[in-house]
Amino acid sequence: MKLDLRFLVAWFVFGAISGGSVAQLTSGYGLAFPATDAFLATSLIAIGIAVYGATFPIFRYRRQVEKASSQPVKRPDPLLSFRLLVLSRAVMITALGFLGWHLGQLIWLWGFSIAPAGLVSPTIIGAATSLLMYLGGLGAEFNCRLPKDPDGDSA
C-alpha cells in the first residue's frame, strides 16, 4: 500500500494553483488576503506531532521483535495500527495540499502583489508548519512498518 508519487505531486500542484487563484480572486474583489493565522499554524504542528506520537507503540513493538528477545512481546492492536497508518497517509496528503496552497500564495505575493511585506511572513510560517505536518505524517508512516523477518527481508 504505497502512495503514488504522481498523486502527491498532483495534489501539491492543485494546492499551489488553488492558493494563487484564491489570492488573486480575493485581491481582485477587494477582500482581505487569506493569510495563515496562529491557530492554523499551531493546529498543523499539533496534528503532525499527535499522529507521530500515536505510532510510537507500534515502533517499539517492531524494534523489540527485530531484536529477537526471548521475552514475549505485547503486540499492538492490528486494527488500531491500520487506522493509524491510514491517518498518517491522510495527514501527509492534507499537509501537501496546505504546503502547495501556501507556496502558491507566496508565488502570487512575490509576483503580483504591490506591497507583500506584511503578508509574506505569515505565509512562510504556514508553509513551514505544513512541512512539519508532512514530516510528522511521514514519520508516523515509517513507524507503522512491519518488523523485518529474521532472514533480513521485510515481512
Coordinates of N, CA and C in Angstrom, one line a residue:
M1 N 0.8 -1.2 0.0 CA 0.0 0.0 0.0 C 0.9 1.2 0.0
K2 N 1.4 1.6 -1.2 CA 2.2 2.8 -1.3 C 1.5 3.9 -1.9
L3 N 1.8 5.1 -1.5 CA 1.2 6.3 -2.1 C 2.0 6.6 -3.4
D4 N 1.2 6.9 -4.4 CA 1.8 7.1 -5.7 C 2.4 8.5 -5.7
L5 N 3.6 8.6 -6.2 CA 4.3 9.9 -6.2 C 3.6 10.9 -7.2
R6 N 3.0 10.4 -8.2 CA 2.3 11.3 -9.2 C 1.1 11.9 -8.5
F7 N 0.4 11.1 -7.7 CA -0.8 11.6 -6.9 C -0.4 12.7 -6.0
L8 N 0.7 12.5 -5.2 CA 1.2 13.5 -4.3 C 1.6 14.8 -5.0
V9 N 2.3 14.7 -6.1 CA 2.7 15.9 -6.9 C 1.5 16.6 -7.4
A10 N 0.6 15.8 -7.9 CA -0.7 16.5 -8.5 C -1.4 17.2 -7.4
W11 N -1.5 16.6 -6.2 CA -2.2 17.2 -5.1 C -1.5 18.5 -4.7
F12 N -0.1 18.5 -4.7 CA 0.7 19.6 -4.3 C 0.4 20.7 -5.4
V13 N 0.5 20.4 -6.6 CA 0.2 21.4 -7.7 C -1.2 21.9 -7.6
F14 N -2.2 21.1 -7.3 CA -3.5 21.6 -7.2 C -3.6 22.6 -6.0
G15 N -2.9 22.3 -4.9 CA -2.9 23.2 -3.8 C -2.2 24.5 -4.2
A16 N -1.2 24.5 -4.9 CA -0.5 25.7 -5.4 C -1.3 26.6 -6.3
I17 N -2.0 25.9 -7.2 CA -2.9 26.6 -8.1 C -4.0 27.2 -7.4
S18 N -4.6 26.5 -6.4 CA -5.7 27.0 -5.6 C -5.3 28.2 -4.8
G19 N -4.1 28.1 -4.2 CA -3.7 29.2 -3.3 C -3.4 30.5 -4.1
G20 N -2.8 30.3 -5.2 CA -2.5 31.5 -6.1 C -3.8 32.1 -6.6
S21 N -4.8 31.2 -7.0 CA -6.0 31.7 -7.6 C -6.9 32.4 -6.6
V22 N -6.9 31.8 -5.4 CA -7.7 32.4 -4.3 C -7.1 33.8 -3.9
A23 N -5.8 33.9 -3.9 CA -5.1 35.1 -3.6 C -5.5 36.2 -4.6
Q24 N -5.5 35.8 -5.9 CA -5.8 36.7 -7.0 C -7.3 37.1 -6.9
L25 N -8.2 36.2 -6.7 CA -9.6 36.5 -6.6 C -9.9 37.4 -5.4
T26 N -9.4 37.1 -4.3 CA -9.7 38.0 -3.1 C -9.1 39.4 -3.3
S27 N -8.0 39.5 -3.9 CA -7.4 40.9 -4.1 C -8.2 41.6 -5.2
G28 N -8.6 40.8 -6.2 CA -9.4 41.4 -7.3 C -10.7 41.9 -6.8
Y29 N -11.3 41.3 -5.9 CA -12.6 41.8 -5.4 C -12.5 42.7 -4.1
G30 N -11.3 43.0 -3.8 CA -11.0 43.9 -2.7 C -11.2 43.3 -1.3
L31 N -11.1 42.0 -1.2 CA -11.3 41.3 0.1 C -9.9 41.1 0.7
A32 N -9.9 40.7 1.9 CA -8.6 40.5 2.7 C -7.9 39.3 2.1
F33 N -6.6 39.3 2.2 CA -5.7 38.2 1.7 C -5.9 37.1 2.7
P34 N -6.1 35.8 2.3 CA -6.3 34.7 3.2 C -5.0 34.3 3.8
A35 N -4.5 35.0 4.8 CA -3.3 34.7 5.5 C -3.5 33.7 6.5
T36 N -2.4 33.0 6.8 CA -2.4 32.0 7.9 C -2.3 32.6 9.2
D37 N -3.3 32.2 10.1 CA -3.2 32.8 11.5 C -2.5 31.8 12.4
A38 N -2.3 32.2 13.6 CA -1.6 31.4 14.6 C -2.3 30.1 14.9
F39 N -3.6 30.2 14.9 CA -4.4 29.0 15.3 C -4.2 27.8 14.2
L40 N -4.2 28.2 12.9 CA -3.9 27.2 11.9 C -2.5 26.7 12.0
A41 N -1.5 27.5 12.2 CA -0.2 27.1 12.3 C 0.1 26.1 13.5
T42 N -0.5 26.5 14.6 CA -0.3 25.6 15.8 C -1.1 24.3 15.6
S43 N -2.3 24.4 14.9 CA -3.0 23.1 14.7 C -2.3 22.2 13.8
L44 N -1.7 22.7 12.7 CA -0.9 21.8 11.8 C 0.2 21.1 12.5
I45 N 0.9 21.9 13.3 CA 2.1 21.3 14.1 C 1.5 20.2 15.1
A46 N 0.4 20.6 15.8 CA -0.1 19.7 16.8 C -0.6 18.4 16.1
I47 N -1.2 18.5 15.0 CA -1.7 17.2 14.3 C -0.5 16.4 13.9
G48 N 0.5 17.0 13.3 CA 1.7 16.2 13.0 C 2.4 15.5 14.2
I49 N 2.5 16.2 15.3 CA 3.1 15.6 16.5 C 2.2 14.6 17.1
A50 N 0.9 14.8 17.1 CA 0.0 13.8 17.7 C -0.1 12.5 16.9
V51 N -0.1 12.6 15.6 CA -0.1 11.4 14.8 C 1.3 10.6 14.9
Y52 N 2.4 11.4 14.9 CA 3.7 10.8 15.1 C 3.8 10.1 16.5
G53 N 3.3 10.8 17.5 CA 3.3 10.2 18.8 C 2.4 9.0 19.0
A54 N 1.3 9.0 18.3 CA 0.4 7.9 18.5 C 1.0 6.6 17.9
T55 N 1.9 6.7 17.0 CA 2.5 5.5 16.4 C 3.7 4.9 17.1
F56 N 4.1 5.5 18.2 CA 5.3 5.0 19.0 C 5.1 3.6 19.5
P57 N 4.0 3.2 20.0 CA 3.8 1.8 20.5 C 4.1 0.8 19.4
I58 N 3.7 1.1 18.1 CA 3.9 0.3 17.0 C 5.4 0.2 16.7
F59 N 6.1 1.3 16.8 CA 7.5 1.4 16.6 C 8.3 0.6 17.6
R60 N 7.9 0.7 18.9 CA 8.5 0.0 20.0 C 8.3 -1.5 19.8
Y61 N 7.1 -1.9 19.4 CA 6.9 -3.4 19.1 C 7.8 -3.9 18.0
R62 N 7.9 -3.1 16.9 CA 8.7 -3.6 15.8 C 10.2 -3.7 16.2
R63 N 10.7 -2.7 17.0 CA 12.0 -2.7 17.4 C 12.3 -3.9 18.4
Q64 N 11.4 -4.3 19.3 CA 11.5 -5.4 20.2 C 11.5 -6.7 19.4
V65 N 10.6 -6.8 18.4 CA 10.6 -8.0 17.6 C 11.8 -8.2 16.8
E66 N 12.4 -7.2 16.3 CA 13.6 -7.3 15.5 C 14.8 -7.6 16.3
K67 N 14.8 -7.3 17.6 CA 15.9 -7.6 18.5 C 15.9 -9.1 18.8
A68 N 14.8 -9.8 18.6 CA 14.6 -11.2 18.8 C 14.9 -11.6 20.2
S69 N 14.3 -10.9 21.1 CA 14.5 -11.2 22.6 C 13.6 -12.4 22.9
S70 N 14.1 -13.1 24.0 CA 13.4 -14.3 24.4 C 12.1 -14.0 25.1
Q71 N 11.9 -12.8 25.6 CA 10.7 -12.4 26.3 C 9.6 -12.2 25.3
P72 N 8.3 -12.6 25.8 CA 7.2 -12.3 24.9 C 7.0 -10.8 24.7
V73 N 6.6 -10.4 23.6 CA 6.4 -9.0 23.3 C 4.9 -8.8 23.1
K74 N 4.3 -7.8 23.8 CA 2.9 -7.4 23.6 C 2.7 -6.8 22.3
R75 N 1.8 -7.4 21.5 CA 1.5 -7.0 20.2 C 0.4 -5.9 20.2
P76 N 0.7 -4.8 19.5 CA -0.4 -3.7 19.4 C -1.6 -4.2 18.7
D77 N -2.7 -3.5 18.9 CA -3.9 -3.9 18.2 C -3.8 -3.7 16.7
P78 N -4.0 -4.7 15.9 CA -3.8 -4.5 14.5 C -4.7 -3.6 13.8
L79 N -6.0 -3.5 14.3 CA -6.9 -2.6 13.7 C -6.5 -1.1 14.0
L80 N -6.1 -0.9 15.2 CA -5.6 0.5 15.5 C -4.3 0.8 14.7
S81 N -3.5 -0.2 14.5 CA -2.3 0.1 13.7 C -2.6 0.5 12.3
F82 N -3.6 -0.2 11.7 CA -4.0 0.1 10.4 C -4.7 1.4 10.3
R83 N -5.5 1.8 11.3 CA -6.1 3.1 11.3 C -5.1 4.2 11.4
L84 N -4.1 4.0 12.2 CA -3.0 5.0 12.3 C -2.2 5.1 11.0
L85 N -2.0 4.0 10.3 CA -1.4 4.1 9.0 C -2.2 4.9 8.0
V86 N -3.5 4.6 8.0 CA -4.4 5.4 7.1 C -4.4 6.9 7.5
L87 N -4.4 7.1 8.8 CA -4.4 8.5 9.3 C -3.1 9.2 9.0
S88 N -2.0 8.5 9.1 CA -0.7 9.1 8.7 C -0.7 9.5 7.2
R89 N -1.3 8.7 6.4 CA -1.3 9.0 5.0 C -2.3 10.2 4.7
A90 N -3.4 10.2 5.4 CA -4.3 11.3 5.2 C -3.6 12.6 5.7
V91 N -2.9 12.6 6.7 CA -2.1 13.7 7.2 C -1.1 14.2 6.2
M92 N -0.4 13.2 5.6 CA 0.6 13.6 4.6 C -0.1 14.3 3.4
I93 N -1.2 13.7 2.9 CA -1.9 14.3 1.7 C -2.4 15.7 2.1
T94 N -3.0 15.9 3.2 CA -3.5 17.2 3.6 C -2.4 18.2 3.8
A95 N -1.3 17.7 4.4 CA -0.2 18.7 4.5 C 0.4 19.1 3.2
L96 N 0.5 18.2 2.2 CA 0.9 18.6 0.9 C 0.0 19.6 0.3
G97 N -1.3 19.4 0.5 CA -2.3 20.4 0.0 C -2.1 21.8 0.6
F98 N -1.9 21.8 1.9 CA -1.6 23.1 2.6 C -0.3 23.7 2.2
L99 N 0.7 22.8 2.0 CA 2.1 23.3 1.5 C 2.0 24.0 0.1
G100 N 1.3 23.3 -0.8 CA 1.0 23.9 -2.1 C 0.3 25.2 -2.0
W101 N -0.8 25.2 -1.2 CA -1.6 26.4 -1.0 C -0.7 27.6 -0.6
H102 N 0.2 27.4 0.4 CA 1.0 28.4 0.9 C 2.1 28.8 -0.1
L103 N 2.6 27.9 -0.8 CA 3.6 28.2 -1.8 C 3.0 28.9 -3.0
G104 N 1.7 28.6 -3.4 CA 1.0 29.3 -4.4 C 0.8 30.8 -4.0
Q105 N 0.4 30.9 -2.7 CA 0.2 32.3 -2.2 C 1.6 33.1 -2.2
L106 N 2.7 32.4 -1.9 CA 3.9 33.1 -1.9 C 4.3 33.5 -3.3
I107 N 4.1 32.6 -4.3 CA 4.4 33.0 -5.6 C 3.5 34.2 -6.1
W108 N 2.3 34.2 -5.7 CA 1.4 35.3 -6.0 C 1.9 36.6 -5.3
L109 N 2.3 36.5 -4.1 CA 2.7 37.7 -3.3 C 4.0 38.3 -4.0
W110 N 4.9 37.4 -4.3 CA 6.2 37.9 -4.9 C 6.0 38.4 -6.3
G111 N 5.1 37.7 -7.1 CA 5.0 38.1 -8.5 C 4.0 39.1 -8.8
F112 N 2.9 39.2 -8.1 CA 1.8 40.1 -8.5 C 1.4 41.1 -7.5
S113 N 1.8 41.0 -6.2 CA 1.3 41.9 -5.2 C 2.2 43.2 -5.2
I114 N 1.6 44.3 -4.8 CA 2.3 45.6 -4.8 C 3.1 45.7 -3.5
A115 N 2.5 45.4 -2.4 CA 3.1 45.5 -1.1 C 2.9 44.3 -0.2
P116 N 3.7 43.2 -0.5 CA 3.5 42.0 0.2 C 4.3 41.9 1.6
A117 N 4.9 43.0 2.0 CA 5.8 42.9 3.2 C 5.1 42.3 4.4
G118 N 3.9 42.7 4.8 CA 3.2 42.2 6.0 C 2.6 40.8 5.8
L119 N 2.5 40.3 4.6 CA 1.8 39.0 4.3 C 2.8 37.9 4.1
V120 N 4.0 38.2 3.8 CA 5.0 37.1 3.4 C 5.3 36.3 4.7
S121 N 5.6 36.9 5.8 CA 6.0 36.1 7.0 C 4.9 35.1 7.5
P122 N 3.6 35.5 7.5 CA 2.6 34.5 7.9 C 2.5 33.4 6.9
T123 N 2.7 33.7 5.6 CA 2.6 32.7 4.6 C 3.8 31.7 4.7
I124 N 4.9 32.3 4.9 CA 6.1 31.4 5.1 C 5.9 30.5 6.4
I125 N 5.4 31.1 7.4 CA 5.1 30.3 8.6 C 4.1 29.2 8.3
G126 N 3.1 29.5 7.6 CA 2.1 28.5 7.2 C 2.8 27.4 6.3
A127 N 3.7 27.7 5.4 CA 4.4 26.7 4.6 C 5.3 25.9 5.5
A128 N 5.9 26.5 6.5 CA 6.8 25.7 7.3 C 6.0 24.8 8.2
T129 N 4.9 25.2 8.8 CA 4.1 24.3 9.6 C 3.5 23.2 8.8
S130 N 3.1 23.5 7.5 CA 2.6 22.4 6.7 C 3.7 21.4 6.4
L131 N 4.9 21.9 6.2 CA 6.0 20.9 6.0 C 6.3 20.1 7.3
L132 N 6.2 20.7 8.5 CA 6.3 19.9 9.7 C 5.2 18.9 9.9
M133 N 4.0 19.3 9.4 CA 2.9 18.3 9.5 C 3.1 17.1 8.5
Y134 N 3.7 17.4 7.4 CA 4.0 16.4 6.4 C 5.1 15.4 7.0
L135 N 6.1 16.0 7.6 CA 7.1 15.2 8.2 C 6.6 14.4 9.4
G136 N 5.6 14.9 10.1 CA 5.0 14.1 11.2 C 4.3 12.9 10.6
G137 N 3.5 13.1 9.5 CA 2.8 12.0 8.9 C 3.8 11.0 8.3
L138 N 4.9 11.5 7.7 CA 5.9 10.6 7.1 C 6.6 9.8 8.2
G139 N 6.9 10.4 9.3 CA 7.4 9.6 10.4 C 6.5 8.6 11.0
A140 N 5.2 9.0 11.0 CA 4.2 8.0 11.5 C 4.1 6.9 10.6
E141 N 4.1 7.1 9.3 CA 4.1 6.0 8.3 C 5.3 5.1 8.5
F142 N 6.4 5.7 8.7 CA 7.6 4.9 9.0 C 7.5 4.0 10.2
N143 N 6.9 4.6 11.3 CA 6.7 3.8 12.5 C 5.7 2.6 12.3
C144 N 4.8 2.7 11.3 CA 3.8 1.7 11.1 C 4.3 0.6 10.2
R145 N 5.6 0.5 9.9 CA 6.1 -0.6 9.1 C 6.0 -1.9 9.9
L146 N 6.0 -3.0 9.1 CA 6.1 -4.3 9.7 C 7.5 -4.7 10.1
P147 N 7.6 -5.5 11.1 CA 9.0 -5.9 11.5 C 9.7 -6.8 10.4
K148 N 11.0 -6.7 10.4 CA 11.7 -7.5 9.4 C 11.8 -8.9 9.9
D149 N 11.8 -9.8 8.9 CA 12.0 -11.2 9.2 C 13.4 -11.5 9.7
P150 N 13.5 -12.6 10.5 CA 14.9 -12.9 10.9 C 15.9 -13.2 9.8
D151 N 15.3 -13.5 8.6 CA 16.2 -13.7 7.4 C 16.8 -12.4 6.9
G152 N 16.2 -11.3 7.2 CA 16.6 -10.0 6.8 C 15.7 -9.3 5.8
D153 N 14.7 -10.1 5.3 CA 13.7 -9.5 4.4 C 12.6 -8.8 5.3
S154 N 11.9 -7.8 4.7 CA 10.8 -7.3 5.5 C 9.6 -8.1 5.3
A155 N 8.8 -8.1 6.4 CA 7.6 -9.0 6.4 C 6.5 -8.5 5.5

